[in-house]
Amino acid sequence: MTAALLDFQERAAAQVAERYARHAAGRDAKEGAIPLPFMQAFAAVTQSGKTVVLAEAVARVQAAMAVKPVVLWLSRGRVAAQKSWGGLQAGRRHRALLDDVSVRLLADLDAADLTDARSTVLYFATVDTFGRVGTEQTLFSVSTSDFSALDDALLDVLRRRRGAGGVRRPLLLVYDEAHPLGHVQTERLLSLEPDLILLASTTMELPAGIARVAARLRAAGWRDSDLTTIPRLARPGA
């Protein structure tokens, strides 16, 4: 399937990639320091094609990286998750935009997959995964009645995400249909130390943890308008 984007969707995705590139070029990367992630909120109306813009933005950002990233793509709830996961399958529109990216369920995370930093790997999960308490997280899975378990040891592998030679791979955190995150979910996701956070919703409300990231970015010279992308000229069916 050909992934043809409308002009306003192309511009929105290009804007995100350009902003991230500027941030990454000037980010403090001192030994031992936790880099400040960049964030971009998509304040998009229904039918503006925000998921398409997210996919294209990820494609552009990862293409420019020498060390290919790990992408954590989150959705919410069974119905939305099934729809989002379906859109990432071979032959579907969103998958066509990510044709050089390996797409898998987070439930199928294998530490060996993270060692090859020459290609990007995308893991899909529901955001509820990160709201659980205890040693097991409940993860979206197509093959096991919609959900399966992943223990904290593998989540720690995702947190470390070491490629060959011990190089840490960048992490792109994508939350489609970003309804309000709880405190536990937000802090666990931030503990993964993402390099880029992309949030898309028709009703954007930043949780406290993400708001802290935004405040640090403003202190570093970014304006509020730099942290938001609004796809313009939305058309029905986009």
JSON list of C-alpha atoms in Angstrom, two decimals:
[
{"chain": "A", "resi": 1, "resn": "MET", "atom": "CA", "xyz": [0.00, 0.00, 0.00]},
{"chain": "A", "resi": 2, "resn": "THR", "atom": "CA", "xyz": [1.37, 3.42, -0.94]},
{"chain": "A", "resi": 3, "resn": "ALA", "atom": "CA", "xyz": [1.55, 5.86, 1.96]},
{"chain": "A", "resi": 4, "resn": "ALA", "atom": "CA", "xyz": [0.62, 9.20, 0.42]},
{"chain": "A", "resi": 5, "resn": "LEU", "atom": "CA", "xyz": [0.54, 12.04, 2.93]},
{"chain": "A", "resi": 6, "resn": "LEU", "atom": "CA", "xyz": [-1.23, 15.33, 2.48]},
{"chain": "A", "resi": 7, "resn": "ASP", "atom": "CA", "xyz": [0.95, 18.43, 2.37]},
{"chain": "A", "resi": 8, "resn": "PHE", "atom": "CA", "xyz": [0.00, 19.59, 5.86]},
{"chain": "A", "resi": 9, "resn": "GLN", "atom": "CA", "xyz": [0.84, 16.16, 7.28]},
{"chain": "A", "resi": 10, "resn": "GLU", "atom": "CA", "xyz": [4.25, 16.19, 5.57]},
{"chain": "A", "resi": 11, "resn": "ARG", "atom": "CA", "xyz": [4.95, 19.66, 6.96]},
{"chain": "A", "resi": 12, "resn": "ALA", "atom": "CA", "xyz": [3.97, 18.64, 10.49]},
{"chain": "A", "resi": 13, "resn": "ALA", "atom": "CA", "xyz": [6.21, 15.55, 10.45]},
{"chain": "A", "resi": 14, "resn": "ALA", "atom": "CA", "xyz": [9.12, 17.50, 8.95]},
{"chain": "A", "resi": 15, "resn": "GLN", "atom": "CA", "xyz": [8.73, 20.15, 11.66]},
{"chain": "A", "resi": 16, "resn": "VAL", "atom": "CA", "xyz": [9.01, 17.55, 14.41]},
{"chain": "A", "resi": 17, "resn": "ALA", "atom": "CA", "xyz": [12.11, 15.99, 12.85]},
{"chain": "A", "resi": 18, "resn": "GLU", "atom": "CA", "xyz": [13.77, 19.38, 12.39]},
{"chain": "A", "resi": 19, "resn": "ARG", "atom": "CA", "xyz": [13.07, 20.44, 15.97]},
{"chain": "A", "resi": 20, "resn": "TYR", "atom": "CA", "xyz": [14.40, 17.18, 17.37]},
{"chain": "A", "resi": 21, "resn": "ALA", "atom": "CA", "xyz": [17.56, 17.48, 15.26]},
{"chain": "A", "resi": 22, "resn": "ARG", "atom": "CA", "xyz": [18.19, 20.97, 16.68]},
{"chain": "A", "resi": 23, "resn": "HIS", "atom": "CA", "xyz": [17.63, 19.73, 20.21]},
{"chain": "A", "resi": 24, "resn": "ALA", "atom": "CA", "xyz": [19.87, 16.68, 19.79]},
{"chain": "A", "resi": 25, "resn": "ALA", "atom": "CA", "xyz": [22.67, 18.78, 18.30]},
{"chain": "A", "resi": 26, "resn": "GLY", "atom": "CA", "xyz": [22.83, 21.00, 21.38]},
{"chain": "A", "resi": 27, "resn": "ARG", "atom": "CA", "xyz": [21.93, 18.52, 24.10]},
{"chain": "A", "resi": 28, "resn": "ASP", "atom": "CA", "xyz": [24.29, 18.01, 27.03]},
{"chain": "A", "resi": 29, "resn": "ALA", "atom": "CA", "xyz": [25.77, 14.53, 26.66]},
{"chain": "A", "resi": 30, "resn": "LYS", "atom": "CA", "xyz": [28.26, 14.57, 29.54]},
{"chain": "A", "resi": 31, "resn": "GLU", "atom": "CA", "xyz": [29.32, 11.18, 30.85]},
{"chain": "A", "resi": 32, "resn": "GLY", "atom": "CA", "xyz": [26.88, 10.01, 33.49]},
{"chain": "A", "resi": 33, "resn": "ALA", "atom": "CA", "xyz": [24.30, 12.73, 32.82]},
{"chain": "A", "resi": 34, "resn": "ILE", "atom": "CA", "xyz": [20.71, 11.84, 31.94]},
{"chain": "A", "resi": 35, "resn": "PRO", "atom": "CA", "xyz": [20.04, 13.70, 28.68]},
{"chain": "A", "resi": 36, "resn": "LEU", "atom": "CA", "xyz": [17.06, 16.02, 28.56]},
{"chain": "A", "resi": 37, "resn": "PRO", "atom": "CA", "xyz": [14.51, 14.45, 26.21]},
{"chain": "A", "resi": 38, "resn": "PHE", "atom": "CA", "xyz": [12.74, 16.51, 23.60]},
{"chain": "A", "resi": 39, "resn": "MET", "atom": "CA", "xyz": [8.95, 16.42, 23.53]},
{"chain": "A", "resi": 40, "resn": "GLN", "atom": "CA", "xyz": [6.35, 17.27, 20.98]},
{"chain": "A", "resi": 41, "resn": "ALA", "atom": "CA", "xyz": [2.61, 17.38, 21.60]},
{"chain": "A", "resi": 42, "resn": "PHE", "atom": "CA", "xyz": [0.27, 16.96, 18.65]},
{"chain": "A", "resi": 43, "resn": "ALA", "atom": "CA", "xyz": [-2.83, 19.02, 19.39]},
{"chain": "A", "resi": 44, "resn": "ALA", "atom": "CA", "xyz": [-4.84, 17.55, 16.55]},
{"chain": "A", "resi": 45, "resn": "VAL", "atom": "CA", "xyz": [-8.53, 17.44, 15.79]},
{"chain": "A", "resi": 46, "resn": "THR", "atom": "CA", "xyz": [-10.28, 14.23, 14.79]},
{"chain": "A", "resi": 47, "resn": "GLN", "atom": "CA", "xyz": [-9.65, 13.22, 11.15]},
{"chain": "A", "resi": 48, "resn": "SER", "atom": "CA", "xyz": [-6.45, 15.28, 10.93]},
{"chain": "A", "resi": 49, "resn": "GLY", "atom": "CA", "xyz": [-4.42, 12.09, 10.46]},
{"chain": "A", "resi": 50, "resn": "LYS", "atom": "CA", "xyz": [-2.38, 12.47, 13.64]},
{"chain": "A", "resi": 51, "resn": "THR", "atom": "CA", "xyz": [-1.34, 8.80, 13.66]},
{"chain": "A", "resi": 52, "resn": "VAL", "atom": "CA", "xyz": [-0.02, 9.16, 10.12]},
{"chain": "A", "resi": 53, "resn": "VAL", "atom": "CA", "xyz": [1.95, 12.24, 11.19]},
{"chain": "A", "resi": 54, "resn": "LEU", "atom": "CA", "xyz": [3.36, 10.32, 14.16]},
{"chain": "A", "resi": 55, "resn": "ALA", "atom": "CA", "xyz": [4.49, 7.47, 11.91]},
{"chain": "A", "resi": 56, "resn": "GLU", "atom": "CA", "xyz": [6.09, 9.83, 9.39]},
{"chain": "A", "resi": 57, "resn": "ALA", "atom": "CA", "xyz": [7.80, 11.82, 12.16]},
{"chain": "A", "resi": 58, "resn": "VAL", "atom": "CA", "xyz": [9.27, 8.61, 13.60]},
{"chain": "A", "resi": 59, "resn": "ALA", "atom": "CA", "xyz": [10.40, 7.55, 10.12]},
{"chain": "A", "resi": 60, "resn": "ARG", "atom": "CA", "xyz": [12.19, 10.86, 9.56]},
{"chain": "A", "resi": 61, "resn": "VAL", "atom": "CA", "xyz": [13.83, 11.02, 12.99]},
{"chain": "A", "resi": 62, "resn": "GLN", "atom": "CA", "xyz": [15.13, 7.45, 12.93]},
{"chain": "A", "resi": 63, "resn": "ALA", "atom": "CA", "xyz": [16.41, 7.78, 9.37]},
{"chain": "A", "resi": 64, "resn": "ALA", "atom": "CA", "xyz": [18.77, 10.56, 10.47]},
{"chain": "A", "resi": 65, "resn": "MET", "atom": "CA", "xyz": [20.23, 8.60, 13.41]},
{"chain": "A", "resi": 66, "resn": "ALA", "atom": "CA", "xyz": [23.58, 6.82, 13.09]},
{"chain": "A", "resi": 67, "resn": "VAL", "atom": "CA", "xyz": [22.69, 4.54, 16.01]},
{"chain": "A", "resi": 68, "resn": "LYS", "atom": "CA", "xyz": [19.21, 3.33, 15.16]},
{"chain": "A", "resi": 69, "resn": "PRO", "atom": "CA", "xyz": [16.65, 3.78, 17.92]},
{"chain": "A", "resi": 70, "resn": "VAL", "atom": "CA", "xyz": [14.20, 1.63, 19.78]},
{"chain": "A", "resi": 71, "resn": "VAL", "atom": "CA", "xyz": [10.64, 2.92, 19.39]},
{"chain": "A", "resi": 72, "resn": "LEU", "atom": "CA", "xyz": [8.05, 2.30, 22.09]},
{"chain": "A", "resi": 73, "resn": "TRP", "atom": "CA", "xyz": [4.61, 2.88, 20.54]},
{"chain": "A", "resi": 74, "resn": "LEU", "atom": "CA", "xyz": [1.78, 3.05, 23.07]},
{"chain": "A", "resi": 75, "resn": "SER", "atom": "CA", "xyz": [-1.97, 2.96, 22.73]},
{"chain": "A", "resi": 76, "resn": "ARG", "atom": "CA", "xyz": [-4.76, 2.79, 25.29]},
{"chain": "A", "resi": 77, "resn": "GLY", "atom": "CA", "xyz": [-7.37, 0.09, 25.93]},
{"chain": "A", "resi": 78, "resn": "ARG", "atom": "CA", "xyz": [-8.23, -3.03, 23.96]},
{"chain": "A", "resi": 79, "resn": "VAL", "atom": "CA", "xyz": [-10.26, -1.45, 21.15]},
{"chain": "A", "resi": 80, "resn": "ALA", "atom": "CA", "xyz": [-7.84, 1.41, 20.43]},
{"chain": "A", "resi": 81, "resn": "ALA", "atom": "CA", "xyz": [-4.88, -0.96, 20.78]},
{"chain": "A", "resi": 82, "resn": "GLN", "atom": "CA", "xyz": [-6.32, -3.42, 18.26]},
{"chain": "A", "resi": 83, "resn": "LYS", "atom": "CA", "xyz": [-6.90, -0.58, 15.80]},
{"chain": "A", "resi": 84, "resn": "SER", "atom": "CA", "xyz": [-3.42, 0.90, 16.28]},
{"chain": "A", "resi": 85, "resn": "TRP", "atom": "CA", "xyz": [-1.70, -2.48, 16.09]},
{"chain": "A", "resi": 86, "resn": "GLY", "atom": "CA", "xyz": [-3.64, -3.31, 12.93]},
{"chain": "A", "resi": 87, "resn": "GLY", "atom": "CA", "xyz": [-2.45, -0.09, 11.32]},
{"chain": "A", "resi": 88, "resn": "LEU", "atom": "CA", "xyz": [1.17, -1.10, 11.91]},
{"chain": "A", "resi": 89, "resn": "GLN", "atom": "CA", "xyz": [0.85, -4.44, 10.10]},
{"chain": "A", "resi": 90, "resn": "ALA", "atom": "CA", "xyz": [2.32, -5.19, 6.68]},
{"chain": "A", "resi": 91, "resn": "GLY", "atom": "CA", "xyz": [0.31, -3.63, 3.87]},
{"chain": "A", "resi": 92, "resn": "ARG", "atom": "CA", "xyz": [-1.37, -1.04, 6.08]},
{"chain": "A", "resi": 93, "resn": "ARG", "atom": "CA", "xyz": [-0.89, 2.70, 5.74]},
{"chain": "A", "resi": 94, "resn": "HIS", "atom": "CA", "xyz": [1.13, 3.37, 8.89]},
{"chain": "A", "resi": 95, "resn": "ARG", "atom": "CA", "xyz": [3.35, 0.35, 8.28]},
{"chain": "A", "resi": 96, "resn": "ALA", "atom": "CA", "xyz": [4.16, 1.60, 4.78]},
{"chain": "A", "resi": 97, "resn": "LEU", "atom": "CA", "xyz": [5.65, 4.75, 6.32]},
{"chain": "A", "resi": 98, "resn": "LEU", "atom": "CA", "xyz": [7.87, 2.56, 8.52]},
{"chain": "A", "resi": 99, "resn": "ASP", "atom": "CA", "xyz": [8.89, 0.05, 5.88]},
{"chain": "A", "resi": 100, "resn": "ASP", "atom": "CA", "xyz": [12.49, -0.18, 7.12]},
{"chain": "A", "resi": 101, "resn": "VAL", "atom": "CA", "xyz": [11.45, -0.61, 10.76]},
{"chain": "A", "resi": 102, "resn": "SER", "atom": "CA", "xyz": [10.92, -3.96, 12.47]},
{"chain": "A", "resi": 103, "resn": "VAL", "atom": "CA", "xyz": [7.52, -3.92, 14.26]},
{"chain": "A", "resi": 104, "resn": "ARG", "atom": "CA", "xyz": [6.89, -6.24, 17.23]},
{"chain": "A", "resi": 105, "resn": "LEU", "atom": "CA", "xyz": [4.86, -6.52, 20.40]},
{"chain": "A", "resi": 106, "resn": "LEU", "atom": "CA", "xyz": [6.56, -5.48, 23.62]},
{"chain": "A", "resi": 107, "resn": "ALA", "atom": "CA", "xyz": [5.29, -8.79, 24.98]},
{"chain": "A", "resi": 108, "resn": "ASP", "atom": "CA", "xyz": [7.76, -10.45, 22.58]},
{"chain": "A", "resi": 109, "resn": "LEU", "atom": "CA", "xyz": [10.76, -8.36, 23.66]},
{"chain": "A", "resi": 110, "resn": "ASP", "atom": "CA", "xyz": [14.02, -10.27, 23.33]},
{"chain": "A", "resi": 111, "resn": "ALA", "atom": "CA", "xyz": [17.26, -8.76, 24.61]},
{"chain": "A", "resi": 112, "resn": "ALA", "atom": "CA", "xyz": [19.05, -10.10, 21.53]},
{"chain": "A", "resi": 113, "resn": "ASP", "atom": "CA", "xyz": [16.86, -7.88, 19.33]},
{"chain": "A", "resi": 114, "resn": "LEU", "atom": "CA", "xyz": [18.41, -4.78, 20.88]},
{"chain": "A", "resi": 115, "resn": "THR", "atom": "CA", "xyz": [22.03, -5.62, 20.13]},
{"chain": "A", "resi": 116, "resn": "ASP", "atom": "CA", "xyz": [21.87, -4.74, 16.42]},
{"chain": "A", "resi": 117, "resn": "ALA", "atom": "CA", "xyz": [21.77, -0.94, 16.34]},
{"chain": "A", "resi": 118, "resn": "ARG", "atom": "CA", "xyz": [21.96, -0.85, 12.54]},
{"chain": "A", "resi": 119, "resn": "SER", "atom": "CA", "xyz": [18.18, -1.06, 12.18]},
{"chain": "A", "resi": 120, "resn": "THR", "atom": "CA", "xyz": [15.25, 0.43, 14.08]},
{"chain": "A", "resi": 121, "resn": "VAL", "atom": "CA", "xyz": [12.91, -1.79, 16.06]},
{"chain": "A", "resi": 122, "resn": "LEU", "atom": "CA", "xyz": [9.43, -0.70, 17.19]},
{"chain": "A", "resi": 123, "resn": "TYR", "atom": "CA", "xyz": [7.69, -2.31, 20.15]},
{"chain": "A", "resi": 124, "resn": "PHE", "atom": "CA", "xyz": [3.95, -1.89, 20.63]},
{"chain": "A", "resi": 125, "resn": "ALA", "atom": "CA", "xyz": [2.16, -1.95, 24.00]},
{"chain": "A", "resi": 126, "resn": "THR", "atom": "CA", "xyz": [-0.77, -0.43, 25.84]},
{"chain": "A", "resi": 127, "resn": "VAL", "atom": "CA", "xyz": [-0.04, 2.38, 28.26]},
{"chain": "A", "resi": 128, "resn": "ASP", "atom": "CA", "xyz": [-1.73, 0.36, 31.01]},
{"chain": "A", "resi": 129, "resn": "THR", "atom": "CA", "xyz": [1.37, -1.84, 30.98]},
{"chain": "A", "resi": 130, "resn": "PHE", "atom": "CA", "xyz": [3.17, 0.85, 32.92]},
{"chain": "A", "resi": 131, "resn": "GLY", "atom": "CA", "xyz": [0.46, 1.39, 35.50]},
{"chain": "A", "resi": 132, "resn": "ARG", "atom": "CA", "xyz": [0.71, -2.03, 37.10]},
{"chain": "A", "resi": 133, "resn": "VAL", "atom": "CA", "xyz": [2.15, -2.63, 40.54]},
{"chain": "A", "resi": 134, "resn": "GLY", "atom": "CA", "xyz": [4.36, -5.65, 41.19]},
{"chain": "A", "resi": 135, "resn": "THR", "atom": "CA", "xyz": [6.95, -7.66, 39.32]},
{"chain": "A", "resi": 136, "resn": "GLU", "atom": "CA", "xyz": [4.81, -8.45, 36.27]},
{"chain": "A", "resi": 137, "resn": "GLN", "atom": "CA", "xyz": [3.35, -6.04, 33.75]},
{"chain": "A", "resi": 138, "resn": "THR", "atom": "CA", "xyz": [0.25, -6.93, 31.72]},
{"chain": "A", "resi": 139, "resn": "LEU", "atom": "CA", "xyz": [0.96, -6.44, 28.03]},
{"chain": "A", "resi": 140, "resn": "PHE", "atom": "CA", "xyz": [-1.10, -6.35, 24.88]},
{"chain": "A", "resi": 141, "resn": "SER", "atom": "CA", "xyz": [-0.64, -9.54, 22.88]},
{"chain": "A", "resi": 142, "resn": "VAL", "atom": "CA", "xyz": [-2.40, -10.72, 19.76]},
{"chain": "A", "resi": 143, "resn": "SER", "atom": "CA", "xyz": [-1.65, -14.37, 20.40]},
{"chain": "A", "resi": 144, "resn": "THR", "atom": "CA", "xyz": [-2.69, -14.80, 24.03]},
{"chain": "A", "resi": 145, "resn": "SER", "atom": "CA", "xyz": [-6.22, -13.51, 24.54]},
{"chain": "A", "resi": 146, "resn": "ASP", "atom": "CA", "xyz": [-5.13, -9.90, 23.98]},
{"chain": "A", "resi": 147, "resn": "PHE", "atom": "CA", "xyz": [-2.80, -9.66, 26.98]},
{"chain": "A", "resi": 148, "resn": "SER", "atom": "CA", "xyz": [0.27, -11.44, 28.34]},
{"chain": "A", "resi": 149, "resn": "ALA", "atom": "CA", "xyz": [2.91, -10.88, 31.00]},
{"chain": "A", "resi": 150, "resn": "LEU", "atom": "CA", "xyz": [6.38, -9.36, 30.91]},
{"chain": "A", "resi": 151, "resn": "ASP", "atom": "CA", "xyz": [8.58, -9.21, 33.98]},
{"chain": "A", "resi": 152, "resn": "ASP", "atom": "CA", "xyz": [10.62, -6.28, 35.25]},
{"chain": "A", "resi": 153, "resn": "ALA", "atom": "CA", "xyz": [13.88, -7.90, 34.14]},
{"chain": "A", "resi": 154, "resn": "LEU", "atom": "CA", "xyz": [12.99, -7.44, 30.48]},
{"chain": "A", "resi": 155, "resn": "LEU", "atom": "CA", "xyz": [11.75, -3.92, 31.12]},
{"chain": "A", "resi": 156, "resn": "ASP", "atom": "CA", "xyz": [15.19, -3.24, 32.56]},
{"chain": "A", "resi": 157, "resn": "VAL", "atom": "CA", "xyz": [16.66, -4.53, 29.30]},
{"chain": "A", "resi": 158, "resn": "LEU", "atom": "CA", "xyz": [14.53, -1.95, 27.51]},
{"chain": "A", "resi": 159, "resn": "ARG", "atom": "CA", "xyz": [15.75, 0.71, 29.92]},
{"chain": "A", "resi": 160, "resn": "ARG", "atom": "CA", "xyz": [19.40, -0.17, 29.26]},
{"chain": "A", "resi": 161, "resn": "ARG", "atom": "CA", "xyz": [18.88, -1.02, 25.52]},
{"chain": "A", "resi": 162, "resn": "ARG", "atom": "CA", "xyz": [22.55, -1.70, 24.83]},
{"chain": "A", "resi": 163, "resn": "GLY", "atom": "CA", "xyz": [23.61, -2.34, 21.27]},
{"chain": "A", "resi": 164, "resn": "ALA", "atom": "CA", "xyz": [26.76, -4.11, 20.17]},
{"chain": "A", "resi": 165, "resn": "GLY", "atom": "CA", "xyz": [29.80, -2.62, 21.87]},
{"chain": "A", "resi": 166, "resn": "GLY", "atom": "CA", "xyz": [27.70, -1.34, 24.77]},
{"chain": "A", "resi": 167, "resn": "VAL", "atom": "CA", "xyz": [26.37, 1.72, 22.92]},
{"chain": "A", "resi": 168, "resn": "ARG", "atom": "CA", "xyz": [23.04, 2.82, 24.33]},
{"chain": "A", "resi": 169, "resn": "ARG", "atom": "CA", "xyz": [20.37, 3.09, 21.66]},
{"chain": "A", "resi": 170, "resn": "PRO", "atom": "CA", "xyz": [18.07, 6.13, 21.55]},
{"chain": "A", "resi": 171, "resn": "LEU", "atom": "CA", "xyz": [14.47, 5.61, 22.65]},
{"chain": "A", "resi": 172, "resn": "LEU", "atom": "CA", "xyz": [11.55, 7.26, 20.87]},
{"chain": "A", "resi": 173, "resn": "LEU", "atom": "CA", "xyz": [8.41, 7.18, 23.01]},
{"chain": "A", "resi": 174, "resn": "VAL", "atom": "CA", "xyz": [5.16, 7.54, 21.05]},
{"chain": "A", "resi": 175, "resn": "TYR", "atom": "CA", "xyz": [1.74, 7.73, 22.68]},
{"chain": "A", "resi": 176, "resn": "ASP", "atom": "CA", "xyz": [-1.10, 7.76, 20.17]},
{"chain": "A", "resi": 177, "resn": "GLU", "atom": "CA", "xyz": [-4.50, 8.90, 21.44]},
{"chain": "A", "resi": 178, "resn": "ALA", "atom": "CA", "xyz": [-2.69, 10.26, 24.49]},
{"chain": "A", "resi": 179, "resn": "HIS", "atom": "CA", "xyz": [-5.43, 10.43, 27.07]},
{"chain": "A", "resi": 180, "resn": "PRO", "atom": "CA", "xyz": [-4.27, 11.57, 30.51]},
{"chain": "A", "resi": 181, "resn": "LEU", "atom": "CA", "xyz": [-1.47, 9.47, 31.95]},
{"chain": "A", "resi": 182, "resn": "GLY", "atom": "CA", "xyz": [-1.49, 8.54, 35.62]},
{"chain": "A", "resi": 183, "resn": "HIS", "atom": "CA", "xyz": [1.42, 9.42, 37.88]},
{"chain": "A", "resi": 184, "resn": "VAL", "atom": "CA", "xyz": [2.75, 5.85, 38.06]},
{"chain": "A", "resi": 185, "resn": "GLN", "atom": "CA", "xyz": [2.52, 5.39, 34.28]},
{"chain": "A", "resi": 186, "resn": "THR", "atom": "CA", "xyz": [4.29, 8.68, 33.61]},
{"chain": "A", "resi": 187, "resn": "GLU", "atom": "CA", "xyz": [7.14, 8.09, 36.04]},
{"chain": "A", "resi": 188, "resn": "ARG", "atom": "CA", "xyz": [7.75, 4.55, 34.80]},
{"chain": "A", "resi": 189, "resn": "LEU", "atom": "CA", "xyz": [7.87, 5.72, 31.21]},
{"chain": "A", "resi": 190, "resn": "LEU", "atom": "CA", "xyz": [10.23, 8.56, 32.07]},
{"chain": "A", "resi": 191, "resn": "SER", "atom": "CA", "xyz": [12.42, 6.10, 33.98]},
{"chain": "A", "resi": 192, "resn": "LEU", "atom": "CA", "xyz": [13.19, 4.52, 30.60]},
{"chain": "A", "resi": 193, "resn": "GLU", "atom": "CA", "xyz": [15.02, 7.80, 29.79]},
{"chain": "A", "resi": 194, "resn": "PRO", "atom": "CA", "xyz": [13.54, 8.44, 26.34]},
{"chain": "A", "resi": 195, "resn": "ASP", "atom": "CA", "xyz": [15.28, 10.75, 23.89]},
{"chain": "A", "resi": 196, "resn": "LEU", "atom": "CA", "xyz": [12.07, 11.92, 22.23]},
{"chain": "A", "resi": 197, "resn": "ILE", "atom": "CA", "xyz": [8.49, 11.94, 23.51]},
{"chain": "A", "resi": 198, "resn": "LEU", "atom": "CA", "xyz": [5.65, 12.27, 20.98]},
{"chain": "A", "resi": 199, "resn": "LEU", "atom": "CA", "xyz": [2.11, 12.66, 22.31]},
{"chain": "A", "resi": 200, "resn": "ALA", "atom": "CA", "xyz": [-1.01, 12.95, 20.17]},
{"chain": "A", "resi": 201, "resn": "SER", "atom": "CA", "xyz": [-4.53, 13.70, 21.34]},
{"chain": "A", "resi": 202, "resn": "THR", "atom": "CA", "xyz": [-7.57, 15.76, 20.47]},
{"chain": "A", "resi": 203, "resn": "THR", "atom": "CA", "xyz": [-7.65, 16.97, 24.09]},
{"chain": "A", "resi": 204, "resn": "MET", "atom": "CA", "xyz": [-4.06, 17.42, 25.21]},
{"chain": "A", "resi": 205, "resn": "GLU", "atom": "CA", "xyz": [-3.40, 17.56, 28.94]},
{"chain": "A", "resi": 206, "resn": "LEU", "atom": "CA", "xyz": [0.19, 17.08, 30.04]},
{"chain": "A", "resi": 207, "resn": "PRO", "atom": "CA", "xyz": [0.70, 14.95, 33.16]},
{"chain": "A", "resi": 208, "resn": "ALA", "atom": "CA", "xyz": [2.97, 16.38, 35.85]},
{"chain": "A", "resi": 209, "resn": "GLY", "atom": "CA", "xyz": [6.02, 14.37, 34.80]},
{"chain": "A", "resi": 210, "resn": "ILE", "atom": "CA", "xyz": [5.79, 15.43, 31.16]},
{"chain": "A", "resi": 211, "resn": "ALA", "atom": "CA", "xyz": [5.09, 19.00, 32.26]},
{"chain": "A", "resi": 212, "resn": "ARG", "atom": "CA", "xyz": [8.42, 18.90, 34.12]},
{"chain": "A", "resi": 213, "resn": "VAL", "atom": "CA", "xyz": [10.15, 17.94, 30.88]},
{"chain": "A", "resi": 214, "resn": "ALA", "atom": "CA", "xyz": [8.41, 20.84, 29.11]},
{"chain": "A", "resi": 215, "resn": "ALA", "atom": "CA", "xyz": [9.53, 23.23, 31.86]},
{"chain": "A", "resi": 216, "resn": "ARG", "atom": "CA", "xyz": [13.15, 22.11, 31.49]},
{"chain": "A", "resi": 217, "resn": "LEU", "atom": "CA", "xyz": [12.94, 22.58, 27.73]},
{"chain": "A", "resi": 218, "resn": "ARG", "atom": "CA", "xyz": [11.56, 26.10, 28.20]},
{"chain": "A", "resi": 219, "resn": "ALA", "atom": "CA", "xyz": [14.43, 26.82, 30.58]},
{"chain": "A", "resi": 220, "resn": "ALA", "atom": "CA", "xyz": [16.78, 25.65, 27.81]},
{"chain": "A", "resi": 221, "resn": "GLY", "atom": "CA", "xyz": [15.32, 28.25, 25.45]},
{"chain": "A", "resi": 222, "resn": "TRP", "atom": "CA", "xyz": [12.43, 26.48, 23.74]},
{"chain": "A", "resi": 223, "resn": "ARG", "atom": "CA", "xyz": [9.10, 28.29, 23.50]},
{"chain": "A", "resi": 224, "resn": "ASP", "atom": "CA", "xyz": [5.72, 26.71, 24.21]},
{"chain": "A", "resi": 225, "resn": "SER", "atom": "CA", "xyz": [4.93, 26.98, 20.50]},
{"chain": "A", "resi": 226, "resn": "ASP", "atom": "CA", "xyz": [8.08, 24.95, 19.75]},
{"chain": "A", "resi": 227, "resn": "LEU", "atom": "CA", "xyz": [6.79, 22.07, 21.85]},
{"chain": "A", "resi": 228, "resn": "THR", "atom": "CA", "xyz": [3.49, 21.71, 20.01]},
{"chain": "A", "resi": 229, "resn": "THR", "atom": "CA", "xyz": [2.70, 20.71, 16.45]},
{"chain": "A", "resi": 230, "resn": "ILE", "atom": "CA", "xyz": [-0.78, 21.44, 15.12]},
{"chain": "A", "resi": 231, "resn": "PRO", "atom": "CA", "xyz": [-1.45, 19.79, 11.75]},
{"chain": "A", "resi": 232, "resn": "ARG", "atom": "CA", "xyz": [-3.16, 22.49, 9.68]},
{"chain": "A", "resi": 233, "resn": "LEU", "atom": "CA", "xyz": [-5.77, 22.29, 6.95]},
{"chain": "A", "resi": 234, "resn": "ALA", "atom": "CA", "xyz": [-7.18, 19.01, 8.22]},
{"chain": "A", "resi": 235, "resn": "ARG", "atom": "CA", "xyz": [-9.55, 17.35, 5.78]},
{"chain": "A", "resi": 236, "resn": "PRO", "atom": "CA", "xyz": [-12.20, 14.72, 6.46]},
{"chain": "A", "resi": 237, "resn": "GLY", "atom": "CA", "xyz": [-10.86, 11.23, 5.84]},
{"chain": "A", "resi": 238, "resn": "ALA", "atom": "CA", "xyz": [-7.20, 12.28, 6.13]}
]
